[in-house]
JSON list of C-alpha atoms in Angstrom, two decimals:
[
{"chain": "A", "resi": 1, "resn": "UNK", "atom": "CA", "xyz": [-31.55, 48.75, -34.03]},
{"chain": "A", "resi": 2, "resn": "UNK", "atom": "CA", "xyz": [-29.34, 49.65, -37.00]},
{"chain": "A", "resi": 3, "resn": "UNK", "atom": "CA", "xyz": [-26.34, 48.02, -35.32]},
{"chain": "A", "resi": 4, "resn": "UNK", "atom": "CA", "xyz": [-28.24, 44.77, -34.85]},
{"chain": "A", "resi": 5, "resn": "UNK", "atom": "CA", "xyz": [-29.41, 44.83, -38.47]},
{"chain": "A", "resi": 6, "resn": "UNK", "atom": "CA", "xyz": [-25.83, 45.21, -39.66]},
{"chain": "A", "resi": 7, "resn": "UNK", "atom": "CA", "xyz": [-24.69, 42.36, -37.42]},
{"chain": "A", "resi": 8, "resn": "UNK", "atom": "CA", "xyz": [-27.54, 40.21, -38.74]},
{"chain": "A", "resi": 9, "resn": "UNK", "atom": "CA", "xyz": [-26.55, 41.00, -42.33]},
{"chain": "A", "resi": 10, "resn": "UNK", "atom": "CA", "xyz": [-22.93, 40.10, -41.60]},
{"chain": "A", "resi": 11, "resn": "UNK", "atom": "CA", "xyz": [-24.03, 36.81, -40.04]},
{"chain": "A", "resi": 12, "resn": "UNK", "atom": "CA", "xyz": [-26.27, 36.05, -43.03]},
{"chain": "A", "resi": 13, "resn": "UNK", "atom": "CA", "xyz": [-23.43, 36.84, -45.46]},
{"chain": "A", "resi": 14, "resn": "UNK", "atom": "CA", "xyz": [-21.06, 34.53, -43.61]},
{"chain": "A", "resi": 15, "resn": "UNK", "atom": "CA", "xyz": [-23.63, 31.72, -43.43]},
{"chain": "A", "resi": 16, "resn": "UNK", "atom": "CA", "xyz": [-24.39, 32.03, -47.15]},
{"chain": "A", "resi": 17, "resn": "UNK", "atom": "CA", "xyz": [-20.70, 32.06, -48.02]},
{"chain": "A", "resi": 18, "resn": "UNK", "atom": "CA", "xyz": [-20.03, 29.01, -45.84]},
{"chain": "A", "resi": 19, "resn": "UNK", "atom": "CA", "xyz": [-22.96, 27.14, -47.40]},
{"chain": "A", "resi": 20, "resn": "UNK", "atom": "CA", "xyz": [-21.95, 28.01, -50.95]},
{"chain": "A", "resi": 21, "resn": "UNK", "atom": "CA", "xyz": [-18.35, 26.84, -50.44]},
{"chain": "A", "resi": 22, "resn": "UNK", "atom": "CA", "xyz": [-19.10, 23.84, -48.23]},
{"chain": "A", "resi": 23, "resn": "UNK", "atom": "CA", "xyz": [-18.47, 21.36, -51.05]},
{"chain": "A", "resi": 24, "resn": "UNK", "atom": "CA", "xyz": [-14.85, 22.48, -51.30]},
{"chain": "A", "resi": 25, "resn": "UNK", "atom": "CA", "xyz": [-12.37, 20.27, -49.44]},
{"chain": "A", "resi": 26, "resn": "UNK", "atom": "CA", "xyz": [-8.71, 20.78, -48.57]},
{"chain": "A", "resi": 27, "resn": "UNK", "atom": "CA", "xyz": [-7.76, 18.70, -51.63]},
{"chain": "A", "resi": 28, "resn": "UNK", "atom": "CA", "xyz": [-9.46, 21.39, -53.76]},
{"chain": "A", "resi": 29, "resn": "UNK", "atom": "CA", "xyz": [-7.21, 24.15, -52.39]},
{"chain": "A", "resi": 30, "resn": "UNK", "atom": "CA", "xyz": [-5.09, 24.43, -55.55]},
{"chain": "A", "resi": 31, "resn": "UNK", "atom": "CA", "xyz": [-7.96, 24.20, -58.05]},
{"chain": "A", "resi": 32, "resn": "UNK", "atom": "CA", "xyz": [-8.22, 27.21, -60.35]},
{"chain": "A", "resi": 33, "resn": "UNK", "atom": "CA", "xyz": [-10.70, 27.32, -63.24]},
{"chain": "A", "resi": 34, "resn": "UNK", "atom": "CA", "xyz": [-8.06, 28.80, -65.52]},
{"chain": "A", "resi": 35, "resn": "UNK", "atom": "CA", "xyz": [-4.37, 29.66, -65.34]},
{"chain": "A", "resi": 36, "resn": "UNK", "atom": "CA", "xyz": [-3.62, 32.90, -63.44]},
{"chain": "A", "resi": 37, "resn": "UNK", "atom": "CA", "xyz": [-7.04, 32.91, -61.76]},
{"chain": "A", "resi": 38, "resn": "UNK", "atom": "CA", "xyz": [-7.39, 32.57, -58.01]},
{"chain": "A", "resi": 39, "resn": "UNK", "atom": "CA", "xyz": [-7.37, 29.04, -56.64]},
{"chain": "A", "resi": 40, "resn": "UNK", "atom": "CA", "xyz": [-10.20, 27.90, -54.38]},
{"chain": "A", "resi": 41, "resn": "UNK", "atom": "CA", "xyz": [-8.08, 28.72, -51.31]},
{"chain": "A", "resi": 42, "resn": "UNK", "atom": "CA", "xyz": [-7.09, 32.10, -52.70]},
{"chain": "A", "resi": 43, "resn": "UNK", "atom": "CA", "xyz": [-10.69, 32.99, -53.51]},
{"chain": "A", "resi": 44, "resn": "UNK", "atom": "CA", "xyz": [-11.78, 32.32, -49.94]},
{"chain": "A", "resi": 45, "resn": "UNK", "atom": "CA", "xyz": [-8.81, 34.36, -48.67]},
{"chain": "A", "resi": 46, "resn": "UNK", "atom": "CA", "xyz": [-9.76, 37.16, -51.08]},
{"chain": "A", "resi": 47, "resn": "UNK", "atom": "CA", "xyz": [-13.28, 37.31, -49.65]},
{"chain": "A", "resi": 48, "resn": "UNK", "atom": "CA", "xyz": [-11.85, 37.48, -46.13]},
{"chain": "A", "resi": 49, "resn": "UNK", "atom": "CA", "xyz": [-9.47, 40.20, -47.24]},
{"chain": "A", "resi": 50, "resn": "UNK", "atom": "CA", "xyz": [-12.38, 42.13, -48.76]},
{"chain": "A", "resi": 51, "resn": "UNK", "atom": "CA", "xyz": [-14.30, 42.02, -45.48]},
{"chain": "A", "resi": 52, "resn": "UNK", "atom": "CA", "xyz": [-11.23, 43.43, -43.69]},
{"chain": "A", "resi": 53, "resn": "UNK", "atom": "CA", "xyz": [-10.65, 46.00, -46.45]},
{"chain": "A", "resi": 54, "resn": "UNK", "atom": "CA", "xyz": [-14.20, 47.30, -46.25]},
{"chain": "A", "resi": 55, "resn": "UNK", "atom": "CA", "xyz": [-14.36, 47.51, -42.46]},
{"chain": "A", "resi": 56, "resn": "UNK", "atom": "CA", "xyz": [-11.00, 49.26, -42.25]},
{"chain": "A", "resi": 57, "resn": "UNK", "atom": "CA", "xyz": [-11.79, 51.59, -45.12]},
{"chain": "A", "resi": 58, "resn": "UNK", "atom": "CA", "xyz": [-15.23, 52.52, -43.90]},
{"chain": "A", "resi": 59, "resn": "UNK", "atom": "CA", "xyz": [-14.48, 52.91, -40.21]},
{"chain": "A", "resi": 60, "resn": "UNK", "atom": "CA", "xyz": [-10.74, 53.47, -39.66]},
{"chain": "A", "resi": 61, "resn": "UNK", "atom": "CA", "xyz": [-8.82, 56.67, -40.10]},
{"chain": "A", "resi": 62, "resn": "UNK", "atom": "CA", "xyz": [-7.06, 56.89, -43.43]},
{"chain": "A", "resi": 63, "resn": "UNK", "atom": "CA", "xyz": [-9.81, 55.44, -45.60]},
{"chain": "A", "resi": 64, "resn": "UNK", "atom": "CA", "xyz": [-9.50, 52.58, -48.04]},
{"chain": "A", "resi": 65, "resn": "UNK", "atom": "CA", "xyz": [-6.16, 50.92, -48.75]},
{"chain": "A", "resi": 66, "resn": "UNK", "atom": "CA", "xyz": [-5.70, 51.18, -52.51]},
{"chain": "A", "resi": 67, "resn": "UNK", "atom": "CA", "xyz": [-2.50, 49.10, -52.74]},
{"chain": "A", "resi": 68, "resn": "UNK", "atom": "CA", "xyz": [-4.17, 46.35, -54.77]},
{"chain": "A", "resi": 69, "resn": "UNK", "atom": "CA", "xyz": [-0.86, 44.91, -55.96]},
{"chain": "A", "resi": 70, "resn": "UNK", "atom": "CA", "xyz": [0.19, 44.21, -52.36]},
{"chain": "A", "resi": 71, "resn": "UNK", "atom": "CA", "xyz": [-3.23, 42.77, -51.53]},
{"chain": "A", "resi": 72, "resn": "UNK", "atom": "CA", "xyz": [-3.13, 40.52, -54.60]},
{"chain": "A", "resi": 73, "resn": "UNK", "atom": "CA", "xyz": [0.32, 39.26, -53.62]},
{"chain": "A", "resi": 74, "resn": "UNK", "atom": "CA", "xyz": [-0.95, 38.53, -50.11]},
{"chain": "A", "resi": 75, "resn": "UNK", "atom": "CA", "xyz": [-3.88, 36.48, -51.39]},
{"chain": "A", "resi": 76, "resn": "UNK", "atom": "CA", "xyz": [-1.82, 34.61, -53.97]},
{"chain": "A", "resi": 77, "resn": "UNK", "atom": "CA", "xyz": [0.40, 33.35, -51.15]},
{"chain": "A", "resi": 78, "resn": "UNK", "atom": "CA", "xyz": [-2.49, 31.37, -49.64]},
{"chain": "A", "resi": 79, "resn": "UNK", "atom": "CA", "xyz": [-2.25, 27.65, -50.44]},
{"chain": "A", "resi": 80, "resn": "UNK", "atom": "CA", "xyz": [-4.54, 26.03, -47.86]},
{"chain": "A", "resi": 81, "resn": "UNK", "atom": "CA", "xyz": [-8.31, 26.12, -47.92]},
{"chain": "A", "resi": 82, "resn": "UNK", "atom": "CA", "xyz": [-8.37, 25.45, -44.17]},
{"chain": "A", "resi": 83, "resn": "UNK", "atom": "CA", "xyz": [-6.14, 28.48, -43.55]},
{"chain": "A", "resi": 84, "resn": "UNK", "atom": "CA", "xyz": [-8.30, 30.60, -45.86]},
{"chain": "A", "resi": 85, "resn": "UNK", "atom": "CA", "xyz": [-11.47, 29.51, -44.04]},
{"chain": "A", "resi": 86, "resn": "UNK", "atom": "CA", "xyz": [-9.87, 30.39, -40.69]},
{"chain": "A", "resi": 87, "resn": "UNK", "atom": "CA", "xyz": [-8.98, 33.78, -42.12]},
{"chain": "A", "resi": 88, "resn": "UNK", "atom": "CA", "xyz": [-12.60, 34.28, -43.22]},
{"chain": "A", "resi": 89, "resn": "UNK", "atom": "CA", "xyz": [-13.85, 33.31, -39.79]},
{"chain": "A", "resi": 90, "resn": "UNK", "atom": "CA", "xyz": [-11.43, 35.79, -38.17]},
{"chain": "A", "resi": 91, "resn": "UNK", "atom": "CA", "xyz": [-12.33, 38.58, -40.60]},
{"chain": "A", "resi": 92, "resn": "UNK", "atom": "CA", "xyz": [-16.02, 38.21, -39.82]},
{"chain": "A", "resi": 93, "resn": "UNK", "atom": "CA", "xyz": [-15.31, 38.08, -36.09]},
{"chain": "A", "resi": 94, "resn": "UNK", "atom": "CA", "xyz": [-13.22, 41.24, -36.38]},
{"chain": "A", "resi": 95, "resn": "UNK", "atom": "CA", "xyz": [-16.04, 42.95, -38.27]},
{"chain": "A", "resi": 96, "resn": "UNK", "atom": "CA", "xyz": [-18.46, 42.11, -35.48]}
]
């Protein structure tokens, strides 16, 4: 039962995230509210990265990866909202 509850929570999180970012289009990929903040595409990629980070840290040997500089560099390289959304989809699938 606990496993199903966790899967249900993951599904609910993904559905909520998808709904709350649905208004964003590919043309919005480079939008950032302020200089040096994540763009729309980078923010979606950051959420995907956080899902991966948590799953790996909580369940894989070695614990949480604390190399935040490397992770920040990875996310800042994302320029496409479509690619970031695909990454989010994959991260949630991997978590399942």
